[in-house]
mmCIF file of C-alpha atoms in Angstrom:
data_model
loop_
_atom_site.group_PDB
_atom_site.id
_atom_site.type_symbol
_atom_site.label_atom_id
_atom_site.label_comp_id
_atom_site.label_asym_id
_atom_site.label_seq_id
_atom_site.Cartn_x
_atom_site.Cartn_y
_atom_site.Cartn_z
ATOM 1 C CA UNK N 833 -9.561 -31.139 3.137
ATOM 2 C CA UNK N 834 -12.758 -31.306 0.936
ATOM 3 C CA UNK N 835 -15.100 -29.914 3.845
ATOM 4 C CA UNK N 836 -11.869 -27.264 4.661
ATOM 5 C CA UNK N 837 -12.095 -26.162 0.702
ATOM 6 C CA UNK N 838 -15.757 -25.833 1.029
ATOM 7 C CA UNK N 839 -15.905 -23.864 3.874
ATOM 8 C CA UNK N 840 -13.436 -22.022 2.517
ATOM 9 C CA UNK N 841 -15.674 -21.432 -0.590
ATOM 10 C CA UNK N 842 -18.929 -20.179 1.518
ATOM 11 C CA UNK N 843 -17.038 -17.477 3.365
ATOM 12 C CA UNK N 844 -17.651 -13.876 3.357
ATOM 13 C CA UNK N 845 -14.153 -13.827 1.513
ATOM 14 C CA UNK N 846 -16.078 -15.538 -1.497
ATOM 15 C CA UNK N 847 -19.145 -13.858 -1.326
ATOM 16 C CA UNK N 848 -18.042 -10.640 -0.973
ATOM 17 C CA UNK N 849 -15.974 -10.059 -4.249
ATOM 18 C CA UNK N 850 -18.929 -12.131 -5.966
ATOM 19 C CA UNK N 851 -21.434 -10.026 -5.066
ATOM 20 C CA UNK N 852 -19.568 -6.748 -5.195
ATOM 21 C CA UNK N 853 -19.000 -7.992 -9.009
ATOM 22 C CA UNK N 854 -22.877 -8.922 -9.918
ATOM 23 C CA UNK N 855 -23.754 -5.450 -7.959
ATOM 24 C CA UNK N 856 -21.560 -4.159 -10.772
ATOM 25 C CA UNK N 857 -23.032 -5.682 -13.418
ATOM 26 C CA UNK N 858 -26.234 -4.189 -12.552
ATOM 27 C CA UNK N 859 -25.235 -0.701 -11.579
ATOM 28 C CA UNK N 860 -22.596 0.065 -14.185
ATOM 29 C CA UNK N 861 -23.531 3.459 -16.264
ATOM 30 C CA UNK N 862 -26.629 4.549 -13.730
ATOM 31 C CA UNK N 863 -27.503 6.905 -11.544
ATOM 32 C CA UNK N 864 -27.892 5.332 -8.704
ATOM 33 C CA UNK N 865 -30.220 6.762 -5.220
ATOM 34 C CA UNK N 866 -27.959 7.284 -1.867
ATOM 35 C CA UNK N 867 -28.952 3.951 -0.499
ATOM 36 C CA UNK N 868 -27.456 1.928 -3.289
ATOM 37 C CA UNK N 869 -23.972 4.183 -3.204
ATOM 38 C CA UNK N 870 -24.193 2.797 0.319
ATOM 39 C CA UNK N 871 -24.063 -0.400 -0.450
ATOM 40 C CA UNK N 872 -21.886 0.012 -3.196
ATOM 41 C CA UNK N 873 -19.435 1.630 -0.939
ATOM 42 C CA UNK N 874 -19.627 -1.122 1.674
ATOM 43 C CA UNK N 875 -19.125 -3.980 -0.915
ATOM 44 C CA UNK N 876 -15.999 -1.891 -2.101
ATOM 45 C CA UNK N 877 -14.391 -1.817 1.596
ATOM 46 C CA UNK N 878 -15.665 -5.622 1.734
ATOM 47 C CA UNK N 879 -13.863 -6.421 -1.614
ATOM 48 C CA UNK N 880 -10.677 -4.955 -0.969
ATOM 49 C CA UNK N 881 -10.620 -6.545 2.923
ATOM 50 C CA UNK N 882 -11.438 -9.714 0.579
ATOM 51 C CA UNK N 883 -8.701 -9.416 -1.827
ATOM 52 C CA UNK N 884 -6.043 -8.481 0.696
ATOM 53 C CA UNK N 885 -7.569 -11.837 2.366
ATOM 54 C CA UNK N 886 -6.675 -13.983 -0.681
ATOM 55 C CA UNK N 887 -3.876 -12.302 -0.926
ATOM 56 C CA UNK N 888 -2.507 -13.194 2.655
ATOM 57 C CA UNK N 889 -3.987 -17.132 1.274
ATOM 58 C CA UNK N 890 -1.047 -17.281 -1.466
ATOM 59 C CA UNK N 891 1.026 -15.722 0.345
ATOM 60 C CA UNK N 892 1.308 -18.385 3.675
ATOM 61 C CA UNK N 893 1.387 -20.976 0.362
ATOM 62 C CA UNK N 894 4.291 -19.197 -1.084
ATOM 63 C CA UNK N 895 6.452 -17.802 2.381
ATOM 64 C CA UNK N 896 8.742 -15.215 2.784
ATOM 65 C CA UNK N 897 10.045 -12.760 1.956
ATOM 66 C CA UNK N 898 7.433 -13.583 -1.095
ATOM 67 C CA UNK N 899 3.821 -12.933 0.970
ATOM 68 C CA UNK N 900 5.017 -9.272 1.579
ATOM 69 C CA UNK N 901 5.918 -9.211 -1.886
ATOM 70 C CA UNK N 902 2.490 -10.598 -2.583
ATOM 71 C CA UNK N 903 0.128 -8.339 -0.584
ATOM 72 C CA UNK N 904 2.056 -5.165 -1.144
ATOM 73 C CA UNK N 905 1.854 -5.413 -5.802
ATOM 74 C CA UNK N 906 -2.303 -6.554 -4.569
ATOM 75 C CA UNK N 907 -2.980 -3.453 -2.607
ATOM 76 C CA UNK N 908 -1.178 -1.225 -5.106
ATOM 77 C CA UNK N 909 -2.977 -3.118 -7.848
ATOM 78 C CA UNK N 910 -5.600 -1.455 -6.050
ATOM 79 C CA UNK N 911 -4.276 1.884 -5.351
ATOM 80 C CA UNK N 912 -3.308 2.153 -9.002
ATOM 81 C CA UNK N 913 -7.412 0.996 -10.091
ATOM 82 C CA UNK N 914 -8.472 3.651 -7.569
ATOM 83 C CA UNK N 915 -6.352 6.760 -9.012
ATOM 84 C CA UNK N 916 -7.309 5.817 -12.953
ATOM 85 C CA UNK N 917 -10.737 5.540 -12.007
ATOM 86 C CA UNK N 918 -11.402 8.745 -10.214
ATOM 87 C CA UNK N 919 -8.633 10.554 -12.920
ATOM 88 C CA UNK N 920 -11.114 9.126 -15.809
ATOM 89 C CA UNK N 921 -14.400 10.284 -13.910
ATOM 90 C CA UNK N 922 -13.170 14.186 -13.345
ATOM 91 C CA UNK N 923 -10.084 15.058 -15.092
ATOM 92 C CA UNK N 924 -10.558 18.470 -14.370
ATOM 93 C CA UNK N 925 -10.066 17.683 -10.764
ATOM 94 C CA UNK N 926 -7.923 15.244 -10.286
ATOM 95 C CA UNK N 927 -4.625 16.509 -11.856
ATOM 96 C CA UNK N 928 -2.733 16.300 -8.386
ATOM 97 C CA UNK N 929 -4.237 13.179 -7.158
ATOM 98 C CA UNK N 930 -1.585 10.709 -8.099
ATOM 99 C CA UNK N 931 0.874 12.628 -6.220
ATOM 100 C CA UNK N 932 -1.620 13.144 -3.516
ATOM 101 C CA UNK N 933 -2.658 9.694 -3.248
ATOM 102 C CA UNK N 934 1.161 8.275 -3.385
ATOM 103 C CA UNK N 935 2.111 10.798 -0.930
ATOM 104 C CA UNK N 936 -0.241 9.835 1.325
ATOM 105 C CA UNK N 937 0.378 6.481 1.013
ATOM 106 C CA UNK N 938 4.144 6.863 1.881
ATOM 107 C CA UNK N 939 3.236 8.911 4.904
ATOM 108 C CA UNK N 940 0.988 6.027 6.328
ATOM 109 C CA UNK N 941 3.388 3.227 5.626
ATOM 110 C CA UNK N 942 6.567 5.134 6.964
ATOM 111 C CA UNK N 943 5.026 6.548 9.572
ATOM 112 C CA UNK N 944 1.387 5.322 10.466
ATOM 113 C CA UNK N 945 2.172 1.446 9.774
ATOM 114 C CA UNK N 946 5.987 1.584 10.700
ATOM 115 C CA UNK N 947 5.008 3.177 14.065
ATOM 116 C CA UNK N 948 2.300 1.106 14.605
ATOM 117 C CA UNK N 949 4.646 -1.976 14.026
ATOM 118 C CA UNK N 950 7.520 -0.787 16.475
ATOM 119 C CA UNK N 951 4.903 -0.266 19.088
ATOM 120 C CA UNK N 952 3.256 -3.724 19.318
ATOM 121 C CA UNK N 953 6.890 -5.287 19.174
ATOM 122 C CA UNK N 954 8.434 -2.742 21.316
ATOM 123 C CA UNK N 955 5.589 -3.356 23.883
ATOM 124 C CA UNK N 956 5.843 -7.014 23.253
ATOM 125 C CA UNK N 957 9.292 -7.517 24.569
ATOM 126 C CA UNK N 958 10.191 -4.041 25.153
ATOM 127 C CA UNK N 959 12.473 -3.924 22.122
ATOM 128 C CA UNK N 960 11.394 -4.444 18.647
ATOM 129 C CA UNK N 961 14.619 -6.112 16.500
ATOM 130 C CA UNK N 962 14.642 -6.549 13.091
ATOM 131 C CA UNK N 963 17.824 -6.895 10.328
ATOM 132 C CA UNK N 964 18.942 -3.576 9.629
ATOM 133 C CA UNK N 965 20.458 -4.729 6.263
ATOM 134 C CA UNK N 966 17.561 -5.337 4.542
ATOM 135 C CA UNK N 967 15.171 -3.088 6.215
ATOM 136 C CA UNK N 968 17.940 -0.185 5.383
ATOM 137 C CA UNK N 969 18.086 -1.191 1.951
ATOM 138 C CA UNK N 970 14.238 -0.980 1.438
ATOM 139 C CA UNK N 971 14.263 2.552 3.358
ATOM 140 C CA UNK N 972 17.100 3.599 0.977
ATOM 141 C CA UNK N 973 14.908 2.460 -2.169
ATOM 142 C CA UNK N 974 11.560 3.876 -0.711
ATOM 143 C CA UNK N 975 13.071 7.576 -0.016
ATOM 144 C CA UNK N 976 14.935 7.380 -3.680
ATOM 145 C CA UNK N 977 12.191 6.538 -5.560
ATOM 146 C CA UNK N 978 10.146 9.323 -3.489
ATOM 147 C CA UNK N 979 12.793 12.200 -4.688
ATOM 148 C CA UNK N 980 12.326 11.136 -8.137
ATOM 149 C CA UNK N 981 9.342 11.333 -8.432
ATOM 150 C CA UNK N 982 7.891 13.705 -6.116
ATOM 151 C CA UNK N 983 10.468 16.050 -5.110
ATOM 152 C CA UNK N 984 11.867 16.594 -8.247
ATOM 153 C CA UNK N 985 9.062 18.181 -10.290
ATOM 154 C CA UNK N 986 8.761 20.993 -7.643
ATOM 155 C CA UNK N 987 12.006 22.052 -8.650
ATOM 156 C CA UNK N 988 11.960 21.175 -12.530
ATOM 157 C CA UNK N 989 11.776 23.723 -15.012
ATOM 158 C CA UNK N 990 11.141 22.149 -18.610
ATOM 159 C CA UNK N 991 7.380 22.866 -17.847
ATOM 160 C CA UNK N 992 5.669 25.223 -15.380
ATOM 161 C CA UNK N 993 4.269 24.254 -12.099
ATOM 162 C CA UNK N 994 5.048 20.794 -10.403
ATOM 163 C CA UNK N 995 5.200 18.963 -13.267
ATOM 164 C CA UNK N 996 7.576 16.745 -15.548
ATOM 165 C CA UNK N 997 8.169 17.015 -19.127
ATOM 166 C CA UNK N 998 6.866 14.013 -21.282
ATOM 167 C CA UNK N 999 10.644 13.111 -21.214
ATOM 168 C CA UNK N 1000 11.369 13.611 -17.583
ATOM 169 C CA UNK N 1001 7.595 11.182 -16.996
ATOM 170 C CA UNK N 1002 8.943 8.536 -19.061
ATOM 171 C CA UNK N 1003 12.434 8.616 -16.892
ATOM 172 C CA UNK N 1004 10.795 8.626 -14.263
ATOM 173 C CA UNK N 1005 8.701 5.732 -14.495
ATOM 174 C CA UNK N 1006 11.189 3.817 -16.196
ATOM 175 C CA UNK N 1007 13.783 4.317 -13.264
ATOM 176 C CA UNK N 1008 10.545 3.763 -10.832
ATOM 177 C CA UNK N 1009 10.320 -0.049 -12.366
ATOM 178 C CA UNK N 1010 14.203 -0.337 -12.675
ATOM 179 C CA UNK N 1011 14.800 0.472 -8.951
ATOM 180 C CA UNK N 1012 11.709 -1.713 -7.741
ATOM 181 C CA UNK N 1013 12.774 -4.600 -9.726
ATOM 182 C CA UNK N 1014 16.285 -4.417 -8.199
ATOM 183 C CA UNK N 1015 14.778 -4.675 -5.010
ATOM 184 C CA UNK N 1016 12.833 -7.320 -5.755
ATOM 185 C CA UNK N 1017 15.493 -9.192 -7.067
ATOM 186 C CA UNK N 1018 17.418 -8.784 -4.003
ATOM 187 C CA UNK N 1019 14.716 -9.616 -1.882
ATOM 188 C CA UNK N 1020 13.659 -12.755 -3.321
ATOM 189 C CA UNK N 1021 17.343 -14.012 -4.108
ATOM 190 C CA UNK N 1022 21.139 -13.898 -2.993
ATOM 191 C CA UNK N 1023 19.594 -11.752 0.234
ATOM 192 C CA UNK N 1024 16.622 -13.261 0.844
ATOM 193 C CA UNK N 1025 17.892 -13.916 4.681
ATOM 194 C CA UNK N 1026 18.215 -10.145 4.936
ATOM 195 C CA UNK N 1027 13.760 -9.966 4.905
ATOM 196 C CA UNK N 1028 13.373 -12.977 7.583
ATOM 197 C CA UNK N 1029 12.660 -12.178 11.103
ATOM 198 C CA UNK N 1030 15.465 -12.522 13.857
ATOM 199 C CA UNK N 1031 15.931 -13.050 17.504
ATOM 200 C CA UNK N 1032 17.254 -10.653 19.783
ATOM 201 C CA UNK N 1033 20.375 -12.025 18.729
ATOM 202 C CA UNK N 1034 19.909 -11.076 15.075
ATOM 203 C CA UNK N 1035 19.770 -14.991 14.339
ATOM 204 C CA UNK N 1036 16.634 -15.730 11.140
ATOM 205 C CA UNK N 1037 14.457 -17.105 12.842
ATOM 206 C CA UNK N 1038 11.183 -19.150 11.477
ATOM 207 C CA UNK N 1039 9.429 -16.282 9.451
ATOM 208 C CA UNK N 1040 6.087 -18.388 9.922
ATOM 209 C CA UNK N 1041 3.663 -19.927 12.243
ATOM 210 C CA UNK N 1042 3.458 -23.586 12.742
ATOM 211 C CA UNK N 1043 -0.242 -23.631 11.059
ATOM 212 C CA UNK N 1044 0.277 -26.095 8.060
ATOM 213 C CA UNK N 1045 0.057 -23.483 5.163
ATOM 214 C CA UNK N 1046 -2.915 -23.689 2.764
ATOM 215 C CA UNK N 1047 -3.240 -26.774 -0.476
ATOM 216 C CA UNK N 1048 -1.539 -25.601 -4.295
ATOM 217 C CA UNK N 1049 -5.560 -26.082 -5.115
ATOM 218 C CA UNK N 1050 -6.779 -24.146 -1.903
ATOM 219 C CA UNK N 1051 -4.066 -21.164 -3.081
ATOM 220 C CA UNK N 1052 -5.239 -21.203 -6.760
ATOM 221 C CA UNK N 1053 -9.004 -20.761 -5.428
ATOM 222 C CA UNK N 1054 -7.708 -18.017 -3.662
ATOM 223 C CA UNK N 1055 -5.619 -16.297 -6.740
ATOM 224 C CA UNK N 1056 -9.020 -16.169 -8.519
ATOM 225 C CA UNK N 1057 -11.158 -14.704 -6.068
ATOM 226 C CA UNK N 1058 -8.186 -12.315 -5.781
ATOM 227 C CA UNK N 1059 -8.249 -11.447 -9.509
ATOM 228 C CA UNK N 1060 -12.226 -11.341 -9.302
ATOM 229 C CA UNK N 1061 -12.000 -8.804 -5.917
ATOM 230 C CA UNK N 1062 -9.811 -6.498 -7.295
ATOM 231 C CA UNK N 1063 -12.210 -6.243 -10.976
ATOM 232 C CA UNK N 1064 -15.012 -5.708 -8.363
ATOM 233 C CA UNK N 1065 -12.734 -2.898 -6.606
ATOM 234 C CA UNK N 1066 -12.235 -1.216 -9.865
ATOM 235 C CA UNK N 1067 -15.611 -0.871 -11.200
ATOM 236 C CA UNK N 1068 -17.273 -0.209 -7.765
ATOM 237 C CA UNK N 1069 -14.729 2.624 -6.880
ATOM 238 C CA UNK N 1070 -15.842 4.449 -10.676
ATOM 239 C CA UNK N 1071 -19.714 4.292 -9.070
ATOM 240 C CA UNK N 1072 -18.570 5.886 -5.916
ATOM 241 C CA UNK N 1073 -15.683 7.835 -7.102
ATOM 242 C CA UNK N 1074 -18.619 11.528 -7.185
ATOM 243 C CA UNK N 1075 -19.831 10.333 -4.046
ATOM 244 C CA UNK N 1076 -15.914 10.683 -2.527
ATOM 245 C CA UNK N 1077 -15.321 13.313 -4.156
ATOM 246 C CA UNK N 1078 -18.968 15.205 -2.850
ATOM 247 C CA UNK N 1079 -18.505 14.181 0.142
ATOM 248 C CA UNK N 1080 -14.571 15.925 0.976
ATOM 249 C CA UNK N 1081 -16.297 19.042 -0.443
ATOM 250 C CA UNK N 1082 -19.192 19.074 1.554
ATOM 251 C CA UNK N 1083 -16.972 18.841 4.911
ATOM 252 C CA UNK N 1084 -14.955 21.827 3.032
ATOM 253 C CA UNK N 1085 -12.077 19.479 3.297
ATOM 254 C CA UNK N 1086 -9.275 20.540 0.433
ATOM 255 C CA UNK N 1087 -10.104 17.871 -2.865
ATOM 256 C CA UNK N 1088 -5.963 16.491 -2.183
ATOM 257 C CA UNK N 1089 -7.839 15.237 1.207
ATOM 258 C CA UNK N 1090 -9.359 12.465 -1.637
ATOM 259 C CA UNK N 1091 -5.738 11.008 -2.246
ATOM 260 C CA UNK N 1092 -5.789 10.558 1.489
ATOM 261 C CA UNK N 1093 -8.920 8.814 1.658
ATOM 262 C CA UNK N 1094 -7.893 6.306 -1.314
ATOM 263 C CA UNK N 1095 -4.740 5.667 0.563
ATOM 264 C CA UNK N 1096 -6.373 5.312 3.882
ATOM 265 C CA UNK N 1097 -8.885 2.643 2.057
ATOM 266 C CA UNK N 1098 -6.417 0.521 0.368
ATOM 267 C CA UNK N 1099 -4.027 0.174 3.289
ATOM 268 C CA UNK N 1100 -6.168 -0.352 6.770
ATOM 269 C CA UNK N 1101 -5.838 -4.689 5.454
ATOM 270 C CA UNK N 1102 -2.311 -3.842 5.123
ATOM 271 C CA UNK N 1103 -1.887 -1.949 8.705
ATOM 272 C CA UNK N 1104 -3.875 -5.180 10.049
ATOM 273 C CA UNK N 1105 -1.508 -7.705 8.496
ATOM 274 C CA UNK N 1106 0.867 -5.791 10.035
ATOM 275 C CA UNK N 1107 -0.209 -5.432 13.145
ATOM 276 C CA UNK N 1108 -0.898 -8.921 13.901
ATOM 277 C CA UNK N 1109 2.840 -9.796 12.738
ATOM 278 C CA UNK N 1110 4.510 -7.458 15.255
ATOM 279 C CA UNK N 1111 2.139 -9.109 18.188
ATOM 280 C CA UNK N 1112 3.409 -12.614 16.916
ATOM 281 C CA UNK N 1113 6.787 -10.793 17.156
ATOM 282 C CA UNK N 1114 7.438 -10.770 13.486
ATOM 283 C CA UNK N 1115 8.355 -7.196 13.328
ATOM 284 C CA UNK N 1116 10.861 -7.966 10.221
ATOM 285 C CA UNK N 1117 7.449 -9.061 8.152
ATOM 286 C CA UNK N 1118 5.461 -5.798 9.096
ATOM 287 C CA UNK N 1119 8.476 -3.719 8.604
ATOM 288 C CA UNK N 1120 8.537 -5.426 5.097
ATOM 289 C CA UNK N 1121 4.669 -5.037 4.668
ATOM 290 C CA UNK N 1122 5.165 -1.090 5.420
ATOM 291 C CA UNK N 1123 8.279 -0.623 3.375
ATOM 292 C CA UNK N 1124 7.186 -3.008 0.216
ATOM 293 C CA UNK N 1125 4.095 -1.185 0.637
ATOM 294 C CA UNK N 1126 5.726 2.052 -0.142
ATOM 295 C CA UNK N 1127 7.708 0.962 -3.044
ATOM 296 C CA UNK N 1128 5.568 -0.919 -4.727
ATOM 297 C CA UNK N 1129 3.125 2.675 -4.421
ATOM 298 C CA UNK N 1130 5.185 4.848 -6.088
ATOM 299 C CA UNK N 1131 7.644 2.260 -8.403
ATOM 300 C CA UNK N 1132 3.853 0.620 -9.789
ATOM 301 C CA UNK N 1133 1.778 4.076 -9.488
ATOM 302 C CA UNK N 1134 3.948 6.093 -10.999
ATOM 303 C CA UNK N 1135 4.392 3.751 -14.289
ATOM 304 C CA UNK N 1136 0.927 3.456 -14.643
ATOM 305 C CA UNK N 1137 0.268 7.099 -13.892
ATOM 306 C CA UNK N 1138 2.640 7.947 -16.685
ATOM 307 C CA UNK N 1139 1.339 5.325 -19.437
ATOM 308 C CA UNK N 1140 -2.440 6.279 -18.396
ATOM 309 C CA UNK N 1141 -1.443 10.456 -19.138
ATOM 310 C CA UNK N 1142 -1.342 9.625 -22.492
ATOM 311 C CA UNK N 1143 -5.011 9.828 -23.449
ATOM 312 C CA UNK N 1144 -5.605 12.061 -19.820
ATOM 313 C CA UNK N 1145 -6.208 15.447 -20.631
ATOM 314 C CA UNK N 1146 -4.615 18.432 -18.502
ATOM 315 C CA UNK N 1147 -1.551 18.358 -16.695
ATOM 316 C CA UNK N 1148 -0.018 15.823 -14.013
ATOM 317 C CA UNK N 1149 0.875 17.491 -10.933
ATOM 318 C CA UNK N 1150 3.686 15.240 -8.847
ATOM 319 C CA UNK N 1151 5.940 17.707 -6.890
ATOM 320 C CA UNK N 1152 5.039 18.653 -3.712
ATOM 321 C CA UNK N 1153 4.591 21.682 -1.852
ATOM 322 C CA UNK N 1154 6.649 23.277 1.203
ATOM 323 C CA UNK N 1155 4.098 21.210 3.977
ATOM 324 C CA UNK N 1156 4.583 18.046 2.134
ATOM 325 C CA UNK N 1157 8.157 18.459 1.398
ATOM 326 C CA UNK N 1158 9.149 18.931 5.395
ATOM 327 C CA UNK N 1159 6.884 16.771 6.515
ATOM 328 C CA UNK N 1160 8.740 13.765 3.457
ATOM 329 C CA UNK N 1161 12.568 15.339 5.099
ATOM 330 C CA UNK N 1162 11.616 14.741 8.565
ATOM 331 C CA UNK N 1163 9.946 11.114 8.264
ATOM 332 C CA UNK N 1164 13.378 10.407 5.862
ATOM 333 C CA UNK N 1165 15.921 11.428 8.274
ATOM 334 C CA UNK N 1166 13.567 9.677 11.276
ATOM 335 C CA UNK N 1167 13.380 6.360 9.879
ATOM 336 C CA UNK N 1168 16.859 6.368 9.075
ATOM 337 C CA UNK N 1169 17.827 7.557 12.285
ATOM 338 C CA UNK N 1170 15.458 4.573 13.848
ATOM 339 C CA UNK N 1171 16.221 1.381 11.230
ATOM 340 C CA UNK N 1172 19.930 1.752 11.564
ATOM 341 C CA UNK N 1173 20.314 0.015 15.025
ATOM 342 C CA UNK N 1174 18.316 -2.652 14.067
ATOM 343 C CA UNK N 1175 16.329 -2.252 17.311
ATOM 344 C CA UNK N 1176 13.477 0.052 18.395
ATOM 345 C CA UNK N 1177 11.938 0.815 21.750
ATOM 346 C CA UNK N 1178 8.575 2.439 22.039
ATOM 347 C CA UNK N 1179 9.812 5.951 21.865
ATOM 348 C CA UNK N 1180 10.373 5.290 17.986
ATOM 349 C CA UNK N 1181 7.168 3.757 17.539
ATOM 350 C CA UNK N 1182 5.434 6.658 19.016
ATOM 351 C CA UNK N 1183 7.505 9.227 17.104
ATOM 352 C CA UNK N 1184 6.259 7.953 14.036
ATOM 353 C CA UNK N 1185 2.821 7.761 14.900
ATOM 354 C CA UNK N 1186 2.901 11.698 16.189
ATOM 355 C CA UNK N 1187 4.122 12.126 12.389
ATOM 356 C CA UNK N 1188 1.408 9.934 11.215
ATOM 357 C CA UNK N 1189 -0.975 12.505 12.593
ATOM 358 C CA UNK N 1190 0.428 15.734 11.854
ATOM 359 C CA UNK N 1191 0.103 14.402 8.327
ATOM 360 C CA UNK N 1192 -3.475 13.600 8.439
ATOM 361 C CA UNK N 1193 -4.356 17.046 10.240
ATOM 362 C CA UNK N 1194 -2.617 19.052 7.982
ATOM 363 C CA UNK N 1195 -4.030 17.310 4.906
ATOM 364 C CA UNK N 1196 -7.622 17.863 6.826
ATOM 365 C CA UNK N 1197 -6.042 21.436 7.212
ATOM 366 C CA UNK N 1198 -3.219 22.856 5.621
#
């Protein structure tokens, strides 16, 4: 176990988020040549592949439904880092990109990493099954807490534009928290068999693999490098953020195209965790992954959003426009229309994914 812990501990997973901090440490408050955004910028990738990593560590240790729980608050830890970073480096610019950034991220999970999940276990054993009980449930809380908070303020009129009122924020977020700590609740406790994987059947079956899960020491190694990966993802996405934002103008790409890079960044680990679930035929766990993903997006974001517009200057755009409100109906009534059985062929998997795209091409061009 001593040789396993060391190995463990000479890793790119350790390295990574080590060096990506010390490469802060020397590059915080410069201006830096092209070549060392580069490497900034590949560090970042590297340190949030590492923290998802760590992440997916603690999470064997702990089991499920709790991993999901575990990598979907680390990559929103991560979202949330990206969005107050790039909000602090160009107010002016950035009033829309929390809503941009969550919207994007619900589109992905819902669609790109929902599809995506369906597929492999639909082509797997040409039906992908999961419990429609709890996957329902998390559907139900993922398209509430998306009204709330991004469909209302188009229609709101305490301010103008697609905005809340400092009242309306803090209800918001407060009901954001409240809804994703019922689920949470449920998740983890008296329903806790609703989250595991089943058989064709619908029977729970063994949520994971036979491989003996890591040491309490080995997962405690791991929670640290976590904490020291996402610092490192923090404070090298503030050197980059100009370089992001330079770079969507320069391919005359709108500046909400940003949110959908940030998204895009924080959840490819995600997609591959779930991704390799559905081919083990776990498509319960990456339905979770997608869905948990989603919550925790907008019931964490938004929060933090709203506590971080207190010393933000300008206004916070949420609600969405006519393009983005469609495109939120029509993945809504589809992935109610395809969790409800409980099973899913290909067709479903590929429907989302067609939605997946249309999103991403009319973000490119609306």
């Amino acid at each position: 176990m001593a040789t396993l812990l060391r190995s463990r501990m000479t890793d790119w997973t350790v390295a990574v988020p080590v060096l990506a901090v010390l490469v802060l440490l020397v590059t915080w408050g410069r201006d830096l040549p092209a070549p060392i955004i580069v490497v900034v910028a590949v560090l970042l990738g590297g340190a949030v592949l590492a923290a998802v990593h760590h992440a997916e560590v603690v999470a064997h240790r702990v089991g499920e439904p709790y991993g999901s729980l575990v990598l979907a608050v680390a990559v929103t830890v991560i979202e949330v880092a990206l969005i107050v970073t790039l909000m602090i480096s160009g107010p002016e610019k950035t009033q829309s990109l929390a809503r941009d950034t969550v919207f994007a991220a619900v589109m992905i999970t819902c669609n790109g990493i929902l599809g995506l999940s369906l597929l492999l276990g639909a082509l797997r054993r040409r039906v992908a099954v999961f419990n429609p009980e709890g996957t329902g449930g998390a559907l139900a809380t993922v398209i509430t807490l998306a009204t709330l908070s991004l469909v209302i303020p188009t229609f709101t009129t305490a301010r103008p534009g697609p905005e809340f009122s400092p009242a309306q924020l803090t209800f918001a977020a407060v009901a954001s928290l409240a809804l994703y700590g019922l689920f949470v609740l449920v998740q983890t406790g008296r329903h806790r068999d609703y989250f595991l994987p089943v058989d064709s059947q619908g029977r729970v079956i063994d949520a994971e693999e036979h491989a003996r899960p890591p040491t309490t020491r080995a997962a405690l190694v791991s929670l640290g490098l976590l904490l020291v990966a996402l610092v490192a993802v923090v404070g090298d996405a503030k050197t980059v953020s100009p370089t992001i934002e330079a770079g969507v103008a320069a391919a005359n790409l709108p500046h909400a195209f940003v949110g959908v890079i940030i998204a895009l960044l924080v959840l490819l680990p995600e997609t591959l965790a779930a991704a390799r679930a559905a081919r083990r035929d776990r498509v319960q766990i990456s339905l979770n992954l997608a869905l948990g993903s989603a919550m925790a997006s907008i019931g964490l974001t938004i929060p933090a959003i709203a506590i971080a517009s207190i010393w933000l200057d300008g206004p916070l755009l949420l609600g969405l426009g006519g393009t983005q409100l469609t495109l939120l109906a029509l993945t809504a009534v589809t992935a109610v229309l395809t969790v409800v059985p409980g099973r899913a062929n290909v067709l479903q998997g590929g429907v989302h994914l067609v939605l997946m795209a249309a999103f991403v091409f009319l973000a490119a061009s609306p």
